[in-house]
Amino acid sequence: MEKLTYRSDAFRREHCVKNGIDPAEHCCLDMAWFISKPIEWDSQGANPVVMWISSWDEYRIEISHAGNAATRIYFCPWCGARLPQSKHSDWHERLNALGFNDPGEQDIPMEFTTDKWWRHGA
Ligand SMILES: [Zn+2]
């Protein structure tokens, strides 16, 4: 039987902030906690529960043992909120306009590697 550990909301909030996740910018504390790369279970290892791609504002569930792949989710598994519209297309359009025709493989401006470009209007 796996040992489950209980974490208080205060502990989880502090963990989020330490890992660069502001819980107020996500639908609920559960989501913020799980995208902030917590080790919730001893057997979890380095596997994330849910990933957040900040530069595209996309939430994804990793597909285990299948290389670097993840499937996008549209609703929060914990609170049921509809997740934001992906900014993936806008990200490509903005970078194409800046002359990057293959941004996944090119050395793009730093603000486009995080949520900075869409949150603060880079
Ligand atoms: Zn939620």
PDB file of N, CA and C in Angstrom, residues 25-79:
ATOM      1  N   GLU A  25      -3.210  32.538 -10.544  1.00  0.00           N
ATOM      2  CA  GLU A  25      -3.258  32.586 -12.012  1.00  0.00           C
ATOM      3  C   GLU A  25      -3.787  31.278 -12.614  1.00  0.00           C
ATOM      4  N   HIS A  26      -4.240  30.345 -11.761  1.00  0.00           N
ATOM      5  CA  HIS A  26      -4.765  29.061 -12.252  1.00  0.00           C
ATOM      6  C   HIS A  26      -6.137  28.821 -11.638  1.00  0.00           C
ATOM      7  N   CYS A  27      -6.886  27.848 -12.174  1.00  0.00           N
ATOM      8  CA  CYS A  27      -8.286  27.676 -11.774  1.00  0.00           C
ATOM      9  C   CYS A  27      -8.458  27.315 -10.306  1.00  0.00           C
ATOM     10  N   CYS A  28      -7.519  26.559  -9.720  1.00  0.00           N
ATOM     11  CA  CYS A  28      -7.665  26.152  -8.325  1.00  0.00           C
ATOM     12  C   CYS A  28      -6.299  25.775  -7.756  1.00  0.00           C
ATOM     13  N   LEU A  29      -6.226  25.651  -6.457  1.00  0.00           N
ATOM     14  CA  LEU A  29      -4.961  25.322  -5.806  1.00  0.00           C
ATOM     15  C   LEU A  29      -4.492  23.914  -6.188  1.00  0.00           C
ATOM     16  N   ASP A  30      -5.430  22.991  -6.388  1.00  0.00           N
ATOM     17  CA  ASP A  30      -5.035  21.629  -6.790  1.00  0.00           C
ATOM     18  C   ASP A  30      -4.252  21.666  -8.100  1.00  0.00           C
ATOM     19  N   MET A  31      -4.792  22.397  -9.085  1.00  0.00           N
ATOM     20  CA  MET A  31      -4.110  22.488 -10.377  1.00  0.00           C
ATOM     21  C   MET A  31      -2.741  23.144 -10.203  1.00  0.00           C
ATOM     22  N   ALA A  32      -2.713  24.272  -9.486  1.00  0.00           N
ATOM     23  CA  ALA A  32      -1.447  24.985  -9.269  1.00  0.00           C
ATOM     24  C   ALA A  32      -0.423  24.064  -8.602  1.00  0.00           C
ATOM     25  N   TRP A  33      -0.878  23.307  -7.609  1.00  0.00           N
ATOM     26  CA  TRP A  33      -0.010  22.366  -6.881  1.00  0.00           C
ATOM     27  C   TRP A  33       0.549  21.318  -7.835  1.00  0.00           C
ATOM     28  N   PHE A  34      -0.303  20.707  -8.637  1.00  0.00           N
ATOM     29  CA  PHE A  34       0.170  19.608  -9.481  1.00  0.00           C
ATOM     30  C   PHE A  34       1.046  20.065 -10.642  1.00  0.00           C
ATOM     31  N   ILE A  35       0.897  21.316 -11.106  1.00  0.00           N
ATOM     32  CA  ILE A  35       1.795  21.784 -12.169  1.00  0.00           C
ATOM     33  C   ILE A  35       3.094  22.344 -11.609  1.00  0.00           C
ATOM     34  N   SER A  36       3.193  22.458 -10.290  1.00  0.00           N
ATOM     35  CA  SER A  36       4.409  23.021  -9.692  1.00  0.00           C
ATOM     36  C   SER A  36       5.419  21.922  -9.349  1.00  0.00           C
ATOM     37  N   LYS A  37       5.224  20.749  -9.945  1.00  0.00           N
ATOM     38  CA  LYS A  37       6.148  19.611  -9.837  1.00  0.00           C
ATOM     39  C   LYS A  37       6.363  19.125  -8.396  1.00  0.00           C
ATOM     40  N   PRO A  38       5.263  18.854  -7.684  1.00  0.00           N
ATOM     41  CA  PRO A  38       5.419  18.328  -6.326  1.00  0.00           C
ATOM     42  C   PRO A  38       5.778  16.850  -6.349  1.00  0.00           C
ATOM     43  N   ILE A  39       6.401  16.367  -5.295  1.00  0.00           N
ATOM     44  CA  ILE A  39       6.541  14.919  -5.117  1.00  0.00           C
ATOM     45  C   ILE A  39       5.465  14.550  -4.094  1.00  0.00           C
ATOM     46  N   GLU A  40       4.354  14.040  -4.592  1.00  0.00           N
ATOM     47  CA  GLU A  40       3.195  13.746  -3.752  1.00  0.00           C
ATOM     48  C   GLU A  40       3.276  12.337  -3.175  1.00  0.00           C
ATOM     49  N   TRP A  41       3.786  11.410  -3.981  1.00  0.00           N
ATOM     50  CA  TRP A  41       3.882  10.022  -3.564  1.00  0.00           C
ATOM     51  C   TRP A  41       5.312   9.558  -3.721  1.00  0.00           C
ATOM     52  N   ASP A  42       5.786   8.753  -2.789  1.00  0.00           N
ATOM     53  CA  ASP A  42       7.171   8.276  -2.821  1.00  0.00           C
ATOM     54  C   ASP A  42       7.480   7.554  -4.122  1.00  0.00           C
ATOM     55  N   SER A  43       6.529   6.815  -4.655  1.00  0.00           N
ATOM     56  CA  SER A  43       6.775   6.008  -5.848  1.00  0.00           C
ATOM     57  C   SER A  43       6.662   6.811  -7.147  1.00  0.00           C
ATOM     58  N   GLN A  44       6.330   8.074  -7.031  1.00  0.00           N
ATOM     59  CA  GLN A  44       6.078   8.898  -8.211  1.00  0.00           C
ATOM     60  C   GLN A  44       7.333   9.160  -9.030  1.00  0.00           C
ATOM     61  N   GLY A  45       8.461   9.242  -8.353  1.00  0.00           N
ATOM     62  CA  GLY A  45       9.700   9.559  -9.048  1.00  0.00           C
ATOM     63  C   GLY A  45       9.623  10.924  -9.695  1.00  0.00           C
ATOM     64  N   ALA A  46      10.192  11.039 -10.875  1.00  0.00           N
ATOM     65  CA  ALA A  46      10.254  12.345 -11.541  1.00  0.00           C
ATOM     66  C   ALA A  46       9.064  12.581 -12.463  1.00  0.00           C
ATOM     67  N   ASN A  47       8.071  11.694 -12.462  1.00  0.00           N
ATOM     68  CA  ASN A  47       6.956  11.835 -13.393  1.00  0.00           C
ATOM     69  C   ASN A  47       5.984  12.919 -12.942  1.00  0.00           C
ATOM     70  N   PRO A  48       5.712  13.896 -13.818  1.00  0.00           N
ATOM     71  CA  PRO A  48       4.745  14.929 -13.439  1.00  0.00           C
ATOM     72  C   PRO A  48       3.325  14.387 -13.510  1.00  0.00           C
ATOM     73  N   VAL A  49       2.426  14.940 -12.696  1.00  0.00           N
ATOM     74  CA  VAL A  49       1.018  14.558 -12.743  1.00  0.00           C
ATOM     75  C   VAL A  49       0.357  15.279 -13.917  1.00  0.00           C
ATOM     76  N   VAL A  50       0.525  16.592 -13.953  1.00  0.00           N
ATOM     77  CA  VAL A  50       0.004  17.433 -15.031  1.00  0.00           C
ATOM     78  C   VAL A  50       1.087  18.441 -15.372  1.00  0.00           C
ATOM     79  N   MET A  51       1.217  18.766 -16.662  1.00  0.00           N
ATOM     80  CA  MET A  51       2.202  19.758 -17.082  1.00  0.00           C
ATOM     81  C   MET A  51       1.463  21.018 -17.528  1.00  0.00           C
ATOM     82  N   TRP A  52       2.089  22.150 -17.304  1.00  0.00           N
ATOM     83  CA  TRP A  52       1.558  23.404 -17.840  1.00  0.00           C
ATOM     84  C   TRP A  52       2.636  23.983 -18.747  1.00  0.00           C
ATOM     85  N   ILE A  53       2.284  24.176 -20.031  1.00  0.00           N
ATOM     86  CA  ILE A  53       3.202  24.792 -20.981  1.00  0.00           C
ATOM     87  C   ILE A  53       2.911  26.287 -20.921  1.00  0.00           C
ATOM     88  N   SER A  54       3.698  27.010 -20.137  1.00  0.00           N
ATOM     89  CA  SER A  54       3.378  28.422 -19.856  1.00  0.00           C
ATOM     90  C   SER A  54       3.332  29.265 -21.123  1.00  0.00           C
ATOM     91  N   SER A  55       4.248  29.029 -22.069  1.00  0.00           N
ATOM     92  CA  SER A  55       4.297  29.896 -23.252  1.00  0.00           C
ATOM     93  C   SER A  55       3.057  29.725 -24.136  1.00  0.00           C
ATOM     94  N   TRP A  56       2.385  28.593 -24.066  1.00  0.00           N
ATOM     95  CA  TRP A  56       1.169  28.362 -24.850  1.00  0.00           C
ATOM     96  C   TRP A  56      -0.071  28.384 -23.963  1.00  0.00           C
ATOM     97  N   ASP A  57       0.096  28.467 -22.632  1.00  0.00           N
ATOM     98  CA  ASP A  57      -1.009  28.400 -21.680  1.00  0.00           C
ATOM     99  C   ASP A  57      -1.821  27.121 -21.893  1.00  0.00           C
ATOM    100  N   GLU A  58      -1.110  26.000 -22.051  1.00  0.00           N
ATOM    101  CA  GLU A  58      -1.758  24.705 -22.260  1.00  0.00           C
ATOM    102  C   GLU A  58      -1.455  23.777 -21.092  1.00  0.00           C
ATOM    103  N   TYR A  59      -2.495  23.043 -20.679  1.00  0.00           N
ATOM    104  CA  TYR A  59      -2.347  22.030 -19.628  1.00  0.00           C
ATOM    105  C   TYR A  59      -2.338  20.678 -20.317  1.00  0.00           C
ATOM    106  N   ARG A  60      -1.398  19.811 -19.928  1.00  0.00           N
ATOM    107  CA  ARG A  60      -1.255  18.515 -20.596  1.00  0.00           C
ATOM    108  C   ARG A  60      -0.998  17.403 -19.598  1.00  0.00           C
ATOM    109  N   ILE A  61      -1.427  16.206 -19.973  1.00  0.00           N
ATOM    110  CA  ILE A  61      -1.130  15.001 -19.209  1.00  0.00           C
ATOM    111  C   ILE A  61      -0.076  14.240 -19.984  1.00  0.00           C
ATOM    112  N   GLU A  62       1.014  13.915 -19.309  1.00  0.00           N
ATOM    113  CA  GLU A  62       2.102  13.218 -19.980  1.00  0.00           C
ATOM    114  C   GLU A  62       1.680  11.783 -20.293  1.00  0.00           C
ATOM    115  N   ILE A  63       2.128  11.313 -21.468  1.00  0.00           N
ATOM    116  CA  ILE A  63       1.884   9.926 -21.843  1.00  0.00           C
ATOM    117  C   ILE A  63       3.125   9.149 -21.431  1.00  0.00           C
ATOM    118  N   SER A  64       2.994   8.325 -20.401  1.00  0.00           N
ATOM    119  CA  SER A  64       4.141   7.609 -19.836  1.00  0.00           C
ATOM    120  C   SER A  64       4.737   6.634 -20.827  1.00  0.00           C
ATOM    121  N   HIS A  65       6.016   6.447 -20.756  1.00  0.00           N
ATOM    122  CA  HIS A  65       6.747   5.444 -21.531  1.00  0.00           C
ATOM    123  C   HIS A  65       6.564   5.595 -23.036  1.00  0.00           C
ATOM    124  N   ALA A  66       6.261   6.776 -23.501  1.00  0.00           N
ATOM    125  CA  ALA A  66       6.092   6.956 -24.946  1.00  0.00           C
ATOM    126  C   ALA A  66       6.927   8.133 -25.428  1.00  0.00           C
ATOM    127  N   GLY A  67       8.046   8.325 -24.797  1.00  0.00           N
ATOM    128  CA  GLY A  67       8.903   9.418 -25.215  1.00  0.00           C
ATOM    129  C   GLY A  67       8.374  10.747 -24.724  1.00  0.00           C
ATOM    130  N   ASN A  68       8.687  11.790 -25.447  1.00  0.00           N
ATOM    131  CA  ASN A  68       8.324  13.136 -25.032  1.00  0.00           C
ATOM    132  C   ASN A  68       6.976  13.509 -25.635  1.00  0.00           C
ATOM    133  N   ALA A  69       5.901  12.990 -25.057  1.00  0.00           N
ATOM    134  CA  ALA A  69       4.576  13.235 -25.611  1.00  0.00           C
ATOM    135  C   ALA A  69       3.588  13.519 -24.489  1.00  0.00           C
ATOM    136  N   ALA A  70       2.614  14.353 -24.786  1.00  0.00           N
ATOM    137  CA  ALA A  70       1.596  14.686 -23.800  1.00  0.00           C
ATOM    138  C   ALA A  70       0.318  15.018 -24.532  1.00  0.00           C
ATOM    139  N   THR A  71      -0.809  14.705 -23.886  1.00  0.00           N
ATOM    140  CA  THR A  71      -2.086  15.018 -24.504  1.00  0.00           C
ATOM    141  C   THR A  71      -2.721  16.198 -23.784  1.00  0.00           C
ATOM    142  N   ARG A  72      -3.297  17.096 -24.555  1.00  0.00           N
ATOM    143  CA  ARG A  72      -3.857  18.313 -23.998  1.00  0.00           C
ATOM    144  C   ARG A  72      -5.163  18.030 -23.264  1.00  0.00           C
ATOM    145  N   ILE A  73      -5.420  18.730 -22.163  1.00  0.00           N
ATOM    146  CA  ILE A  73      -6.692  18.597 -21.461  1.00  0.00           C
ATOM    147  C   ILE A  73      -7.424  19.935 -21.515  1.00  0.00           C
ATOM    148  N   TYR A  74      -8.758  19.877 -21.459  1.00  0.00           N
ATOM    149  CA  TYR A  74      -9.588  21.067 -21.660  1.00  0.00           C
ATOM    150  C   TYR A  74     -10.322  21.505 -20.399  1.00  0.00           C
ATOM    151  N   PHE A  75     -10.387  20.589 -19.416  1.00  0.00           N
ATOM    152  CA  PHE A  75     -11.044  20.905 -18.145  1.00  0.00           C
ATOM    153  C   PHE A  75     -10.137  20.481 -17.005  1.00  0.00           C
ATOM    154  N   CYS A  76     -10.211  21.199 -15.886  1.00  0.00           N
ATOM    155  CA  CYS A  76      -9.409  20.838 -14.723  1.00  0.00           C
ATOM    156  C   CYS A  76      -9.945  19.536 -14.124  1.00  0.00           C
ATOM    157  N   PRO A  77      -9.069  18.540 -13.900  1.00  0.00           N
ATOM    158  CA  PRO A  77      -9.524  17.280 -13.304  1.00  0.00           C
ATOM    159  C   PRO A  77      -9.987  17.435 -11.852  1.00  0.00           C
ATOM    160  N   TRP A  78      -9.640  18.525 -11.189  1.00  0.00           N
ATOM    161  CA  TRP A  78      -9.979  18.679  -9.782  1.00  0.00           C
ATOM    162  C   TRP A  78     -11.206  19.556  -9.565  1.00  0.00           C
ATOM    163  N   CYS A  79     -11.271  20.721 -10.210  1.00  0.00           N
ATOM    164  CA  CYS A  79     -12.415  21.623  -9.954  1.00  0.00           C
ATOM    165  C   CYS A  79     -13.399  21.661 -11.128  1.00  0.00           C
TER     166      CYS A  79
END
